[in-house]
Amino acid sequence: LGVTEFSQIPRLLYLEPLQATLIAQLSHTVQVVAEKGDRVASQILDRAGCELAIGAATLAERLGSYEDFVICDSGSILQKCTMVLDAFQRQLQLRLPAATIHPPVFDALYGAYLLGKRRLTSLNEGDTSPSC
């Protein structure tokens, strides 16, 4: 990060735009430190997995889909960090015991393509409503 003192970190995180690749590199560093036994790094990864599971459970609740809810464990943090994945699975089991977790069938680029194709199709059919 190019910092020499801890006091420089808040400015780096809150006042300067961080690129996603830099954040991804930081998560890898946290994982390496956690694997060496650092308790704080382990807690960070555990919390990340729990927060992801809370988000998935909240989505299931809002969709009204408690039974047969299928969750895809996509995303680099879940695929590359077993500590986050373990916490995610553990928390999800507590919140949505009937849910099943599957690896992605396709990569994220294919999903983006399908979403773009759907949007273009709806625009060609005259739908001008915003979508995400």
Tab-separated table of C-alpha atoms in Angstrom:
chain	number	residue	atom	x	y	z
A	1	LEU	CA	0.000	0.000	0.000
A	2	GLY	CA	3.016	2.256	0.255
A	3	VAL	CA	2.304	3.307	3.832
A	4	THR	CA	4.877	3.507	6.587
A	5	GLU	CA	2.560	4.159	9.532
A	6	PHE	CA	-0.810	2.753	10.528
A	7	SER	CA	-2.199	6.295	10.812
A	8	GLN	CA	-1.932	6.602	7.003
A	9	ILE	CA	-4.372	3.754	6.385
A	10	PRO	CA	-7.685	5.572	7.108
A	11	ARG	CA	-6.801	8.246	4.559
A	12	LEU	CA	-5.933	5.560	2.032
A	13	LEU	CA	-9.194	3.704	2.619
A	14	TYR	CA	-11.604	6.620	2.875
A	15	LEU	CA	-10.219	9.541	0.902
A	16	GLU	CA	-8.492	7.959	-2.068
A	17	PRO	CA	-10.264	5.684	-4.555
A	18	LEU	CA	-9.140	2.083	-4.165
A	19	GLN	CA	-9.154	-0.265	-7.096
A	20	ALA	CA	-10.871	-3.641	-6.723
A	21	THR	CA	-7.623	-5.406	-7.603
A	22	LEU	CA	-5.884	-3.751	-4.662
A	23	ILE	CA	-8.644	-4.856	-2.301
A	24	ALA	CA	-8.372	-8.395	-3.705
A	25	GLN	CA	-4.636	-8.346	-3.036
A	26	LEU	CA	-5.316	-7.247	0.532
A	27	SER	CA	-7.702	-10.154	1.064
A	28	HIS	CA	-4.993	-12.537	-0.115
A	29	THR	CA	-2.574	-10.983	2.373
A	30	VAL	CA	-5.110	-11.376	5.180
A	31	GLN	CA	-5.563	-15.027	4.219
A	32	VAL	CA	-1.811	-15.706	4.265
A	33	VAL	CA	-1.485	-14.103	7.689
A	34	ALA	CA	-4.535	-15.996	9.001
A	35	GLU	CA	-3.086	-19.304	7.796
A	36	LYS	CA	0.012	-18.511	9.849
A	37	GLY	CA	-2.185	-18.313	12.942
A	38	ASP	CA	-2.998	-14.620	13.269
A	39	ARG	CA	-6.183	-14.431	15.302
A	40	VAL	CA	-7.320	-11.009	14.031
A	41	ALA	CA	-6.866	-12.011	10.387
A	42	SER	CA	-8.832	-15.206	11.045
A	43	GLN	CA	-11.639	-13.187	12.611
A	44	ILE	CA	-11.735	-10.874	9.587
A	45	LEU	CA	-12.149	-13.832	7.223
A	46	ASP	CA	-14.719	-15.483	9.467
A	47	ARG	CA	-16.723	-12.260	9.604
A	48	ALA	CA	-16.542	-11.901	5.817
A	49	GLY	CA	-18.002	-15.395	5.341
A	50	CYS	CA	-20.736	-14.721	7.882
A	51	GLU	CA	-21.684	-11.422	6.241
A	52	LEU	CA	-21.941	-13.093	2.829
A	53	ALA	CA	-24.204	-15.769	4.325
A	54	ILE	CA	-26.378	-13.141	5.992
A	55	GLY	CA	-26.779	-11.451	2.613
A	56	ALA	CA	-27.761	-14.732	0.951
A	57	ALA	CA	-30.217	-15.568	3.733
A	58	THR	CA	-31.750	-12.093	3.541
A	59	LEU	CA	-32.250	-12.532	-0.189
A	60	ALA	CA	-33.914	-15.910	0.352
A	61	GLU	CA	-36.230	-14.366	2.946
A	62	ARG	CA	-37.189	-11.486	0.666
A	63	LEU	CA	-37.886	-13.911	-2.152
A	64	GLY	CA	-39.948	-16.050	0.222
A	65	SER	CA	-37.880	-19.047	-0.781
A	66	TYR	CA	-36.817	-21.055	2.246
A	67	GLU	CA	-37.124	-24.566	0.837
A	68	ASP	CA	-34.942	-25.795	-1.990
A	69	PHE	CA	-32.989	-22.537	-2.088
A	70	VAL	CA	-29.893	-23.074	-4.221
A	71	ILE	CA	-26.892	-20.838	-3.694
A	72	CYS	CA	-23.928	-20.686	-6.019
A	73	ASP	CA	-20.617	-20.146	-4.248
A	74	SER	CA	-19.195	-17.921	-6.948
A	75	GLY	CA	-16.845	-15.042	-6.403
A	76	SER	CA	-13.134	-15.157	-5.959
A	77	ILE	CA	-13.166	-14.830	-2.177
A	78	LEU	CA	-15.348	-17.924	-1.778
A	79	GLN	CA	-13.417	-19.855	-4.382
A	80	LYS	CA	-9.929	-18.907	-3.198
A	81	CYS	CA	-10.259	-18.631	0.562
A	82	THR	CA	-11.368	-21.752	2.400
A	83	MET	CA	-11.677	-19.866	5.696
A	84	VAL	CA	-14.295	-17.531	4.220
A	85	LEU	CA	-16.069	-20.410	2.474
A	86	ASP	CA	-16.172	-22.439	5.709
A	87	ALA	CA	-17.669	-19.524	7.641
A	88	PHE	CA	-20.142	-18.870	4.803
A	89	GLN	CA	-21.309	-22.486	4.772
A	90	ARG	CA	-21.510	-22.697	8.566
A	91	GLN	CA	-23.565	-19.497	8.898
A	92	LEU	CA	-25.784	-20.421	5.976
A	93	GLN	CA	-26.537	-23.798	7.563
A	94	LEU	CA	-27.723	-21.982	10.687
A	95	ARG	CA	-29.886	-19.485	8.798
A	96	LEU	CA	-31.124	-21.603	5.871
A	97	PRO	CA	-30.755	-25.279	6.772
A	98	ALA	CA	-32.656	-26.420	3.659
A	99	ALA	CA	-30.410	-24.470	1.283
A	100	THR	CA	-27.886	-26.210	-0.905
A	101	ILE	CA	-24.628	-24.738	-2.107
A	102	HIS	CA	-23.316	-25.564	-5.559
A	103	PRO	CA	-20.231	-24.476	-7.448
A	104	PRO	CA	-20.880	-22.193	-10.417
A	105	VAL	CA	-21.828	-23.885	-13.673
A	106	PHE	CA	-20.456	-20.993	-15.743
A	107	ASP	CA	-18.061	-18.152	-14.994
A	108	ALA	CA	-19.188	-14.603	-14.190
A	109	LEU	CA	-18.451	-13.348	-17.701
A	110	TYR	CA	-21.047	-15.706	-19.144
A	111	GLY	CA	-23.605	-14.458	-16.602
A	112	ALA	CA	-22.847	-10.856	-17.566
A	113	TYR	CA	-23.323	-11.790	-21.213
A	114	LEU	CA	-26.735	-13.345	-20.480
A	115	LEU	CA	-27.861	-10.290	-18.496
A	116	GLY	CA	-26.734	-7.981	-21.307
A	117	LYS	CA	-28.489	-10.114	-23.898
A	118	ARG	CA	-31.707	-10.068	-21.855
A	119	ARG	CA	-31.507	-6.288	-21.517
A	120	LEU	CA	-30.899	-5.789	-25.245
A	121	THR	CA	-33.821	-8.060	-26.056
A	122	SER	CA	-36.133	-6.091	-23.766
A	123	LEU	CA	-34.948	-2.779	-25.290
A	124	ASN	CA	-35.632	-4.109	-28.768
A	125	GLU	CA	-39.128	-5.027	-27.635
A	126	GLY	CA	-39.748	-1.455	-26.472
A	127	ASP	CA	-39.130	-1.844	-22.724
A	128	THR	CA	-37.335	1.295	-21.585
A	129	SER	CA	-37.661	0.705	-17.858
A	130	PRO	CA	-34.389	0.694	-15.949
A	131	SER	CA	-33.013	-2.642	-14.879
A	132	CYS	CA	-30.022	-3.842	-12.978
